[in-house]
CSV table of C-alpha atoms and ligand atoms in Angstrom, one decimal:
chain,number,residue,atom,x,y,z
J,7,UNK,CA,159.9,120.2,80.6
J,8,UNK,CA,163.5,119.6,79.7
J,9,UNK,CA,164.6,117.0,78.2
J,10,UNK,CA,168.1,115.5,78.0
J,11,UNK,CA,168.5,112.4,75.0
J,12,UNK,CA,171.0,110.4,75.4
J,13,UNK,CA,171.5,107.7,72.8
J,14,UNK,CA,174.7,105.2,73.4
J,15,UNK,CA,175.7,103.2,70.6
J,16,UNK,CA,179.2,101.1,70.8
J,17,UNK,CA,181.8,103.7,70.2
J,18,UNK,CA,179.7,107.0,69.7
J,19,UNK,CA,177.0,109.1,72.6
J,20,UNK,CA,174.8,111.2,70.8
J,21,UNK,CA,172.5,114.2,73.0
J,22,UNK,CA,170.4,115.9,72.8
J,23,UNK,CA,168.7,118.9,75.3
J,24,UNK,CA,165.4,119.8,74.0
J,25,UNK,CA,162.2,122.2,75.8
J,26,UNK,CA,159.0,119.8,75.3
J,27,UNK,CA,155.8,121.2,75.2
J,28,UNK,CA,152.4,120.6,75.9
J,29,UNK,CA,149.9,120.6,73.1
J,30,UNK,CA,150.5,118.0,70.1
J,31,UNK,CA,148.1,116.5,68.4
J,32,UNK,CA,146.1,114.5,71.2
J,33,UNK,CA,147.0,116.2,73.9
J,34,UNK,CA,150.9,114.6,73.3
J,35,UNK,CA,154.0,116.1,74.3
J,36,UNK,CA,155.6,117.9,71.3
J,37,UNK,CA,159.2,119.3,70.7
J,38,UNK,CA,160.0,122.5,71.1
J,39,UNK,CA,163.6,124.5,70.7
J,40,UNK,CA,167.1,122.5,70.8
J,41,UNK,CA,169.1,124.1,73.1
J,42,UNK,CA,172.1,121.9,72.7
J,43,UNK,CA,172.9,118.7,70.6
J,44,UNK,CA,176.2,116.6,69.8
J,45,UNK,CA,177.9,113.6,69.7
J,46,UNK,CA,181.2,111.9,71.5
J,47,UNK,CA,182.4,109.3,68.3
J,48,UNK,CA,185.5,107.5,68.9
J,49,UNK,CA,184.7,105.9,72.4
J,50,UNK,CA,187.2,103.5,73.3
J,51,UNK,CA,190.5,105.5,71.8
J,52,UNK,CA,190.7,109.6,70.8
J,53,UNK,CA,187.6,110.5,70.7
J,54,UNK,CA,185.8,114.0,68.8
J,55,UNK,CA,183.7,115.9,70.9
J,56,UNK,CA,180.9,117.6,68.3
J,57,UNK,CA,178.6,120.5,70.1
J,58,UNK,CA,175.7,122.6,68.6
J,59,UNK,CA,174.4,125.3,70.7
J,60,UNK,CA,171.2,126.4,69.4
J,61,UNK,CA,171.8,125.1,65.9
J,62,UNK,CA,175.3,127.2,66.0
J,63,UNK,CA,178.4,124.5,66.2
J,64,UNK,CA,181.2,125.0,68.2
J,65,UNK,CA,185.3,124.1,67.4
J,66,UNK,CA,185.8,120.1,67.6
J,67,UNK,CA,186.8,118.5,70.8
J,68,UNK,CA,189.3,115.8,71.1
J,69,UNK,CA,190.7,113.7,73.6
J,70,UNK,CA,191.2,110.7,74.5
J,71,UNK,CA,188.0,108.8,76.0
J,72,UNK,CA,188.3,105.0,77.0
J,73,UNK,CA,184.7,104.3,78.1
J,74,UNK,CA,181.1,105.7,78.7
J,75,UNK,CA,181.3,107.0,81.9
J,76,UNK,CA,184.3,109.3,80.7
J,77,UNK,CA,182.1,110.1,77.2
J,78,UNK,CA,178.9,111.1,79.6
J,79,UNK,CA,181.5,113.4,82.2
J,80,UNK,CA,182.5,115.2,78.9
J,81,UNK,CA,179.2,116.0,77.6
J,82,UNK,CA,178.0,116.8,80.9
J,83,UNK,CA,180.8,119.5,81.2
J,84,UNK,CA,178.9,121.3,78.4
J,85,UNK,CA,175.6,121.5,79.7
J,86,UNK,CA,176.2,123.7,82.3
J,87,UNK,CA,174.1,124.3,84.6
J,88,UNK,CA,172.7,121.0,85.2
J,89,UNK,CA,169.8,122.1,86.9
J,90,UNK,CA,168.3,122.6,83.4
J,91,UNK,CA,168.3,119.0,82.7
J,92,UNK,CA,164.9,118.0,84.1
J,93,UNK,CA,164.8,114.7,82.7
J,94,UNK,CA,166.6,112.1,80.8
J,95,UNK,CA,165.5,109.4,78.0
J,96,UNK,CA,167.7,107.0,77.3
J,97,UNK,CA,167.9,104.5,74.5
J,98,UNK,CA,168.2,101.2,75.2
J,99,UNK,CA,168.9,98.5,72.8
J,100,UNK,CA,167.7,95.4,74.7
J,101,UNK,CA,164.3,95.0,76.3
J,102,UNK,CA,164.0,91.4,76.1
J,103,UNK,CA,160.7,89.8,76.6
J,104,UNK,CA,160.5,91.4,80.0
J,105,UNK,CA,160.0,95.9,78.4
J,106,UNK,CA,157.3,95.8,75.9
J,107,UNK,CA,157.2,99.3,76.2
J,108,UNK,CA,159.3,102.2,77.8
J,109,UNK,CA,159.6,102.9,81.6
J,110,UNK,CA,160.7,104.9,84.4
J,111,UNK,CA,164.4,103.9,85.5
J,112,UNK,CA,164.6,103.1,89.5
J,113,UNK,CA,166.9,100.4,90.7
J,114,UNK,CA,165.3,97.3,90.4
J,115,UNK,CA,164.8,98.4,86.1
J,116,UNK,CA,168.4,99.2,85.9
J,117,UNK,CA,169.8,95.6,87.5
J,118,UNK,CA,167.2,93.8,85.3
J,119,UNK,CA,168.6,96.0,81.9
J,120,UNK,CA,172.3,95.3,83.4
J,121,UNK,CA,170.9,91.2,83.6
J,122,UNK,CA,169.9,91.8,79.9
J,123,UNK,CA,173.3,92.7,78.4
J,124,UNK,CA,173.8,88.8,78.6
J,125,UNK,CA,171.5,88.4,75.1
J,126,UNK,CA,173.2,92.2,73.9
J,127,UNK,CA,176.6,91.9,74.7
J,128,UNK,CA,177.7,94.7,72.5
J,129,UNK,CA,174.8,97.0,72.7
J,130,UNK,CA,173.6,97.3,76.7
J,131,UNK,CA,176.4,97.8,78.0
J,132,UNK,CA,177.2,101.0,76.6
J,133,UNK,CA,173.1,101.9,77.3
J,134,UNK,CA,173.9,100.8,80.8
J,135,UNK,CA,177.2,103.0,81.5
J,136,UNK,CA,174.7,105.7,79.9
J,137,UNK,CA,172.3,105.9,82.6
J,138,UNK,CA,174.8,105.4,85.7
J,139,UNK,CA,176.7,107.8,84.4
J,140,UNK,CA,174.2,110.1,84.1
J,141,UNK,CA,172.8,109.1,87.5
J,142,UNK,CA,176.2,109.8,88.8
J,143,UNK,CA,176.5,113.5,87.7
J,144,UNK,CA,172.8,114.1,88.3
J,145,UNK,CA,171.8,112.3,91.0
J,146,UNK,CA,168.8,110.5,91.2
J,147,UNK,CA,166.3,112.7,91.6
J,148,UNK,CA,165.9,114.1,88.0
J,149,UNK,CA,163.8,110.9,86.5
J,150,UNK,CA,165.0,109.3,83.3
J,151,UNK,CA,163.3,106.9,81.2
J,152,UNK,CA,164.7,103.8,79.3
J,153,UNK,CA,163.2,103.9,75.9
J,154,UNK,CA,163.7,100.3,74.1
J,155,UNK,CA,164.9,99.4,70.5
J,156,UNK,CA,163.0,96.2,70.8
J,157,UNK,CA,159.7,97.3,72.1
J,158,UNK,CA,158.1,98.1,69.2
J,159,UNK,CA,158.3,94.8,67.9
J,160,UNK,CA,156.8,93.0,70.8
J,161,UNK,CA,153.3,92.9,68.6
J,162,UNK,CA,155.8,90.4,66.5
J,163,UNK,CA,153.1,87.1,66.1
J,164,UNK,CA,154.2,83.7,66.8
J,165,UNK,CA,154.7,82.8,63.4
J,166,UNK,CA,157.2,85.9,62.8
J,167,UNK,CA,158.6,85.5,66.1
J,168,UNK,CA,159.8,82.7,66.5
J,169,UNK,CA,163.0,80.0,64.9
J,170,UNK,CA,162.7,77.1,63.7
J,171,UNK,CA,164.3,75.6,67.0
J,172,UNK,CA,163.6,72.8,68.9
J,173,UNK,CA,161.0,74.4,71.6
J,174,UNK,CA,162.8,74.1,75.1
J,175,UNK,CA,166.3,75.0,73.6
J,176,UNK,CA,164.8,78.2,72.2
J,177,UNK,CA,163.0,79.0,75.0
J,178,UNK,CA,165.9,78.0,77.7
J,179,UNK,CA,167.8,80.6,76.2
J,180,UNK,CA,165.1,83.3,75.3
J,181,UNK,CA,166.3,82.9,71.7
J,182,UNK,CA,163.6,84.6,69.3
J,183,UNK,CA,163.3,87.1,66.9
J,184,UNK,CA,163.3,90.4,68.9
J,185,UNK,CA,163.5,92.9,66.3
J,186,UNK,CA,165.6,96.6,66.5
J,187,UNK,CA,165.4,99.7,65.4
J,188,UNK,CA,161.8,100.2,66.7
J,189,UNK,CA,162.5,104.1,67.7
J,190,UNK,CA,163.5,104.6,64.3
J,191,UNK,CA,160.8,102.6,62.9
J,192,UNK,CA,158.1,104.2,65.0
J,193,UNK,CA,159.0,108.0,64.0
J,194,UNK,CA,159.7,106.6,60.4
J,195,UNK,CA,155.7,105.9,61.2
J,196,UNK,CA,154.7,109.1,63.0
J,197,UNK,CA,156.2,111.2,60.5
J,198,UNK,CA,154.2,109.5,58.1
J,199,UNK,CA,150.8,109.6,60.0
J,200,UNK,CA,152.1,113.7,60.5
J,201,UNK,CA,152.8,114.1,56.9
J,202,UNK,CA,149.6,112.3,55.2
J,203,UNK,CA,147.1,112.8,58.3
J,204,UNK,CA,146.2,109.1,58.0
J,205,UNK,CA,145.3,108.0,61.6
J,206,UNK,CA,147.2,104.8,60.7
J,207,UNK,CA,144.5,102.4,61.4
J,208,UNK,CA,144.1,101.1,57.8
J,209,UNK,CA,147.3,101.8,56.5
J,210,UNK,CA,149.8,98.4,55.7
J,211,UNK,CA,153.2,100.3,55.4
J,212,UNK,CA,157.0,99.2,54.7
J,213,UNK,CA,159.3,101.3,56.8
J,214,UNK,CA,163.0,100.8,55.8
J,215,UNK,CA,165.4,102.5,58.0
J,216,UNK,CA,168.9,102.5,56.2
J,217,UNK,CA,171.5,104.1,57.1
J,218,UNK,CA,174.8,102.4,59.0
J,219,UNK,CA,172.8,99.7,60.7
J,220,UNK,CA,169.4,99.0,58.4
J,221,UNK,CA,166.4,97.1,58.7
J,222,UNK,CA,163.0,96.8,57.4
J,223,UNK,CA,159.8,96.8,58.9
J,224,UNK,CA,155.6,95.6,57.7
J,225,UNK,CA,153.5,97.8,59.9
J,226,UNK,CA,149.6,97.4,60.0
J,227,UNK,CA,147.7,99.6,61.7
J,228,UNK,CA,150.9,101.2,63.0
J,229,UNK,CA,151.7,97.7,64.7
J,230,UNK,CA,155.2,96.3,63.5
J,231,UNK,CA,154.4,92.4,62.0
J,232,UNK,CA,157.5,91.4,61.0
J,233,UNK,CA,161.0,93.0,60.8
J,234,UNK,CA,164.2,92.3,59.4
J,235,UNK,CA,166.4,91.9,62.7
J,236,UNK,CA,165.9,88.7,64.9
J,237,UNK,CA,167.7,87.8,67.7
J,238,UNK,CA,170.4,90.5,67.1
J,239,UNK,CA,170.7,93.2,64.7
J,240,UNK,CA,173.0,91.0,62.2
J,241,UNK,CA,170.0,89.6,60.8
J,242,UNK,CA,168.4,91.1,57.6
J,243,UNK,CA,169.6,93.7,55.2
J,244,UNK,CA,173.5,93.9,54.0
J,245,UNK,CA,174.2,96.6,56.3
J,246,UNK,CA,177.7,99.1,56.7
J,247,UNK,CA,179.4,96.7,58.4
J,248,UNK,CA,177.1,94.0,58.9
J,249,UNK,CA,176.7,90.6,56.4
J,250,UNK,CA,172.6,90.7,57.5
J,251,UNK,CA,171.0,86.9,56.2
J,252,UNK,CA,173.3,84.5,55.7
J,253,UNK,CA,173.5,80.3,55.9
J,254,UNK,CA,174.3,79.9,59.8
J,255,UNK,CA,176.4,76.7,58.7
J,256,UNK,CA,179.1,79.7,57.5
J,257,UNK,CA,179.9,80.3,61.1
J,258,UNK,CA,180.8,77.0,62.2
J,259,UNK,CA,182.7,76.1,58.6
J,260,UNK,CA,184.5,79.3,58.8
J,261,UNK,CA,185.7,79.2,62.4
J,262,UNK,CA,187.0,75.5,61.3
J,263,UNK,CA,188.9,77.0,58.4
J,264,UNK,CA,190.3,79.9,60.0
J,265,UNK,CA,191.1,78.1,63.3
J,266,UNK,CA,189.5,81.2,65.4
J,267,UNK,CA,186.3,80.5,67.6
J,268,UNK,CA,182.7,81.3,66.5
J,269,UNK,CA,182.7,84.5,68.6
J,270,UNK,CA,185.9,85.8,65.8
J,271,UNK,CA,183.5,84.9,62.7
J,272,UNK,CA,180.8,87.3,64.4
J,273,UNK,CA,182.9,89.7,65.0
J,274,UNK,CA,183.7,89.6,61.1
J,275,UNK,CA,180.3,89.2,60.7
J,276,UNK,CA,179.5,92.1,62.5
J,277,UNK,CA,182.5,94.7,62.2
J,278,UNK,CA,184.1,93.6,58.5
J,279,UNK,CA,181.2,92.4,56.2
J,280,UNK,CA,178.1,93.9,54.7
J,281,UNK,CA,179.2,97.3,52.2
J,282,UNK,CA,183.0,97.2,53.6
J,283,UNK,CA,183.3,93.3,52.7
J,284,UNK,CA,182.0,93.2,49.9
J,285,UNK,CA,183.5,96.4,48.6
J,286,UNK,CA,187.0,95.9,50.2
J,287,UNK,CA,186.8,99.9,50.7
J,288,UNK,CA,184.3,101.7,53.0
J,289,UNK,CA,180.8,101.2,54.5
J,290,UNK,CA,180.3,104.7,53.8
J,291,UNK,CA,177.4,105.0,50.8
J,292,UNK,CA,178.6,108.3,49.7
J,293,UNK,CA,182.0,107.1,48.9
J,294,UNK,CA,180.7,103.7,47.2
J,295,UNK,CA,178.5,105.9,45.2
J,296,UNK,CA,181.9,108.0,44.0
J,297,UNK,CA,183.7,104.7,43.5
J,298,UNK,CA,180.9,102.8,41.5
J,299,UNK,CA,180.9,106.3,39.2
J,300,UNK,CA,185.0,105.7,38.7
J,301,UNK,CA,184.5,101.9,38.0
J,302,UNK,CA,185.4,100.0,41.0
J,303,UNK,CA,183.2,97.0,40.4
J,304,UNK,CA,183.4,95.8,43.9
J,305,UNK,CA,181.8,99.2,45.0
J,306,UNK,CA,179.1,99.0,42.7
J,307,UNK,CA,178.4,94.7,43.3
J,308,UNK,CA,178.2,95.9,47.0
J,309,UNK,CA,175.7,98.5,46.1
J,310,UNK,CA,173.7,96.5,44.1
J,311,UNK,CA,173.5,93.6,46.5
J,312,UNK,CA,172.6,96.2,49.2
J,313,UNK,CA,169.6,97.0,47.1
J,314,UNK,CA,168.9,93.7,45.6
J,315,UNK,CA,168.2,92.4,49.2
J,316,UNK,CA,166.3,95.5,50.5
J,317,UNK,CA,164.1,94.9,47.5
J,318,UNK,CA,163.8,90.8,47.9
J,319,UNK,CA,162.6,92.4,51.7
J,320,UNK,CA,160.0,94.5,50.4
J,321,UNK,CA,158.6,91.8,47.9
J,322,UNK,CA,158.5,89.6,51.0
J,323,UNK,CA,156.8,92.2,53.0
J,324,UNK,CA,153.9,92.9,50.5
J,325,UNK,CA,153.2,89.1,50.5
J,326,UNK,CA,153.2,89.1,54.6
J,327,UNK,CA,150.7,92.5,54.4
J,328,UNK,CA,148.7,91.3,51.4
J,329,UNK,CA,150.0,94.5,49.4
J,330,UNK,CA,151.1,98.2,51.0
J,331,UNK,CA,149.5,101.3,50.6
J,332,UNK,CA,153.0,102.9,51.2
J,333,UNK,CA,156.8,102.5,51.5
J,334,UNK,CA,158.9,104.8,53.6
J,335,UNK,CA,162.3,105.5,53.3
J,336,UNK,CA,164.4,107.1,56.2
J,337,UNK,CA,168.2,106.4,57.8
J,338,UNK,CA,171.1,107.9,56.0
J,339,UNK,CA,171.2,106.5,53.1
J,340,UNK,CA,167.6,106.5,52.9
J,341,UNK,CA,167.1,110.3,53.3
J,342,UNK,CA,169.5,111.3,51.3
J,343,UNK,CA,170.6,109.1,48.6
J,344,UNK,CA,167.9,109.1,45.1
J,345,UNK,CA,169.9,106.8,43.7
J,346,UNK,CA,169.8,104.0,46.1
J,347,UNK,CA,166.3,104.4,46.8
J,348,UNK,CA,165.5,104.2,42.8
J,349,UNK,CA,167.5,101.3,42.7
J,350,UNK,CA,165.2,99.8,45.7
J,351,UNK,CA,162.5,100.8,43.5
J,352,UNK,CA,163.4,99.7,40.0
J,353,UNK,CA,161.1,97.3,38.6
J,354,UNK,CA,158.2,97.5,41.4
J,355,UNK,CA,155.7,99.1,39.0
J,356,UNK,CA,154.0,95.4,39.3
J,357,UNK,CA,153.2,96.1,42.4
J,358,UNK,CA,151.6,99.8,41.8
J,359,UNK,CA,155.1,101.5,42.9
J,360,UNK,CA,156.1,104.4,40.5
J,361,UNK,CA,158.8,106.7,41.9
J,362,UNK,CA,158.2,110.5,40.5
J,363,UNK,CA,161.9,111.2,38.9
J,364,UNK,CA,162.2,115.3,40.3
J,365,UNK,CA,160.6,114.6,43.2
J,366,UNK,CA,163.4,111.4,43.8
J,367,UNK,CA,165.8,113.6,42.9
J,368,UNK,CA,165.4,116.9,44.6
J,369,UNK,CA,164.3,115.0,48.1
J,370,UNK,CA,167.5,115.2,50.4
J,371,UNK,CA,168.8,116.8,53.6
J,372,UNK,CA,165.6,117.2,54.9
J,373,UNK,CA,165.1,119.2,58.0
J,374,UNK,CA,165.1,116.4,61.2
J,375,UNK,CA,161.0,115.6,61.5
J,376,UNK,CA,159.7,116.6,58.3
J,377,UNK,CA,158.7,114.2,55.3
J,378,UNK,CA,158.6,113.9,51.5
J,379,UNK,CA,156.3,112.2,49.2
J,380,UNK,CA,158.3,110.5,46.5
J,381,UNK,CA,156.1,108.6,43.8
J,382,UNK,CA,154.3,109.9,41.2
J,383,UNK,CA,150.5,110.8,41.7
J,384,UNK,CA,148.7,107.6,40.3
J,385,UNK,CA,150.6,105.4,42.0
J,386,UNK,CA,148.6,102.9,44.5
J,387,UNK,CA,152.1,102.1,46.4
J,388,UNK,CA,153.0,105.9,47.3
J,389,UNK,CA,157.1,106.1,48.3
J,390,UNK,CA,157.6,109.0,51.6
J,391,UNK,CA,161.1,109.8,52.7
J,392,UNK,CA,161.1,110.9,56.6
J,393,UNK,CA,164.0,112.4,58.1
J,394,UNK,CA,163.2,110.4,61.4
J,395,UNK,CA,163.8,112.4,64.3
J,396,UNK,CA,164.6,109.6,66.9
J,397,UNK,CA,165.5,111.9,69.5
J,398,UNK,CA,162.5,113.9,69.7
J,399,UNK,CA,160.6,110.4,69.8
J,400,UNK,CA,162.3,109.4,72.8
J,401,UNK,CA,161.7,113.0,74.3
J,402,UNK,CA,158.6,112.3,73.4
J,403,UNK,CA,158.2,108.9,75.2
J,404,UNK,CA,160.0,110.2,78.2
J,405,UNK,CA,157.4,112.9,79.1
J,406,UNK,CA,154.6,110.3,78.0
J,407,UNK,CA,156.3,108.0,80.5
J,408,UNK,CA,157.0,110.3,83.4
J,409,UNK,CA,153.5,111.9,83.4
J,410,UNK,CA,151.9,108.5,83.4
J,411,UNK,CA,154.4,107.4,86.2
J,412,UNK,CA,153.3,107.5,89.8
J,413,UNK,CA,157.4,108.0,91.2
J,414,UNK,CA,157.1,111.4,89.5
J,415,UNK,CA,155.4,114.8,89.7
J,416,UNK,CA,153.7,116.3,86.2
J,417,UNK,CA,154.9,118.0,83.7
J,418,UNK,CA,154.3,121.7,83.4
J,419,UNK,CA,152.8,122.7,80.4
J,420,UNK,CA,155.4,125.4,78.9
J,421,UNK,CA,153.4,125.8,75.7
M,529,AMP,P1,173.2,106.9,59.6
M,529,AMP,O1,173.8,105.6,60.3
M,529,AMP,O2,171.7,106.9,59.6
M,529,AMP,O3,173.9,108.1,60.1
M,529,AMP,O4,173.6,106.7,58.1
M,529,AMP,C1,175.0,106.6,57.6
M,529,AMP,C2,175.0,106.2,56.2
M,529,AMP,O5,174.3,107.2,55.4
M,529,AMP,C3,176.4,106.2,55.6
M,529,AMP,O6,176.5,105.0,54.7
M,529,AMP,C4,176.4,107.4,54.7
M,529,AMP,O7,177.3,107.3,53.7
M,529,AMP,C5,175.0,107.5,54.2
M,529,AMP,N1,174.7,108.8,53.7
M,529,AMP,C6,174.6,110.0,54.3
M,529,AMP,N2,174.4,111.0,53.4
M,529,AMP,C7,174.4,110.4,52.2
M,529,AMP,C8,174.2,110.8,50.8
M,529,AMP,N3,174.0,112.1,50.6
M,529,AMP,N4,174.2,109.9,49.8
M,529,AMP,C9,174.4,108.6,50.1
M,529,AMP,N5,174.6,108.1,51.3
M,529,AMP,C10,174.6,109.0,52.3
């Protein structure tokens, strides 16, 4: 079957077109060939139009895009022809407490994702004009499948769920922790099982997903227990742009000061904080890294608070899983910087972590869906890197999804 991905974030649309076949390890769906990936970044103003056919990239695009549906027409003029597209998996940010897992898209799924952009105002939305604009070019025969960010948390127990709120207020307004990132987190944790053959049953792992947005999950037997995002992704790590913890009374105190409203100060929080505040230069790691190198101390205090906290995250973790058997590094950043990820490290050999130096060092640009093992041999806390492959794990769950579905006819096996 083939697959379109289509992944929405606020200004950018990655795809994806991928041939899945049958025969993975438990009978699963696995990923075959690519045929066609890219991304639309600069939604909302002139935006680049990036194509690989086959692996083999194709001149730049630009033009000027003000919204998703025009983003969606665009990459839908390069997939010609459309009958190829057999299905589509979306990304969604938001499941609420209603999606604990994915599902097929019909109508009554896409007004109850549209009634959810009220607790993700600045993440549906843009998963929302995904699918109708998708709908709209294909028509709504070829199935498509909402995958949620949020739904592999939903094994979350109370105690990591929940706020410290008063009960009825919390629950009036379906504020609780939700958790995001759970594609990432759950290939971070299949690549894992696929690399060390572990069936994931025993294992306590630490998944940290850091790239632009980061967070940070304790995984027992490949059930998420506690994550670093709550109620929106702002909580947690220092992120790019995002401040992650911080003392709530900021917001209020803040908005005072500046005489702006609370939903400014978010926005700050949000758009103008995490690396890029505290730097006063970029939220891009690879130009930090050049700055700290020059002496720019702000670049390197942002770098060091970025790891100070990821570290503070996995100390917390190891108490909440009574120790790890392994950490796992993926996002960005964690693919493909040594340094940061040493820095994570540094001073954990209390806890049995020992990073192997050469094996640190020589582990980036991994191909997408492959791992790494990191730490040196004795160590009792072994350190992966996965080069998470989120959009074959949404292929994945799409054909899972569809051949489980009763609205839809079966896959055929194409191995
Ligand atoms: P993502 O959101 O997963 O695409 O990750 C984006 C982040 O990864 C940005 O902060 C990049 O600077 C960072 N990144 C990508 N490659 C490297 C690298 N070689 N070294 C350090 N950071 C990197």
């Amino acid at each position: 079957m083939r697959v379109l991905v289509l992944n929405s974030g606020s200004s950018s649309l990655k795809f994806r077109l991928l041939d899945m076949l049958e025969g993975g390890p438990q009978g699963e769906p696995k990923p075959g060939r690519t045929l066609i990936s890219g991304a639309v970044k600069g939604i909302g103003g002139t935006a680049t139009l990036e194509l690989f056919t086959e692996g083999v990239g194709a001149p730049k695009e630009t033009q000027s895009v003000p919204d998703h549906s025009t983003a969606i027409r665009w990459v839908f003029d390069h997939l010609a022809p459309l009958s190829q597209v057999e299905a589509v998996g979306h990304r969604v940010v938001h499941g609420g407490e209603r999606f604990s897992q994915s599902v097929v898209i019909d109508d009554a799924v896409l007004t109850e994702i549209e009634a959810l952009s009220e607790l993700a105002p600045l993440h549906n939305p843009a998963s929302l004009a995904g699918i109708v604009g998708a709908r709209e070019v294909l028509g709504s025969t070829v199935p498509m499948v909402a995958v949620f960010d949020t739904a592999f948390h939903h094994t979350l127990p109370p105690a990591a769920r929940i706020y410290a709120l008063p009960h009825e207020l919390a629950a009036r307004h379906q504020i609780r922790r939700y958790g995001f990132h759970g594609t990432a987190h759950a290939s971070l944790v299949a690549g894992y099982a696929a690399f060390t053959g572990s069936t994931l049953e025993k294992d306590r792992l630490i998944t940290l997903q850091l790239g632009n947005g980061c967070s940070v999950t304790a995984i027992a037997g490949g059930k998420s227990v506690e994550t670093s995002m709550g109620f929106t992704p702002l909580e947690g790590l220092v992120m790019g742009t995002r401040s992650g913890d911080l003392d709530p009374s900021i917001v209020s105190y803040l908005a005072q000061r500046e005489k702006v409203d609370a939903s400014e100060v978010e926005r700050w929080l949000n758009e103008q904080s995490g690396l890029l505040g505290v730097s006063g230069r970029t939220n891009d790691m690879r130009e930090l890294e050049e700055a700290a190198q020059a002496h720019d101390g702000r670049a390197a205090l942002a770098i060091e608070l970025f790891c100070y906290r990821a570290r503070k995250y996995v100390g917390a973790y190891l108490a909440v899983l009574g120790g790890a058997d392994a950490i796992v590094f993926g996002g960005g950043i964690g693919e493909n910087s040594p340094e940061i990820r040493g820095r994570i490290c540094a001073g954990m050999e209390w806890c049995g972590l020992f990073l192997d130096v050469e094996r640190n060092k020589a582990t980036v640009h991994l191909p997408p869906g492959s791992a790494a093992w990191i730490s040196q041999d004795a160590a009792s806390l072994a350190a992966y890197v996965v080069a998470d492959d989120e959009e074959s794990w949404i292929a994945r769950e799409t054909v899972r999804w569809l051949r489980s579905s009763p609205l839809s006819s079966p896959c055929e096996g194409e191995d």
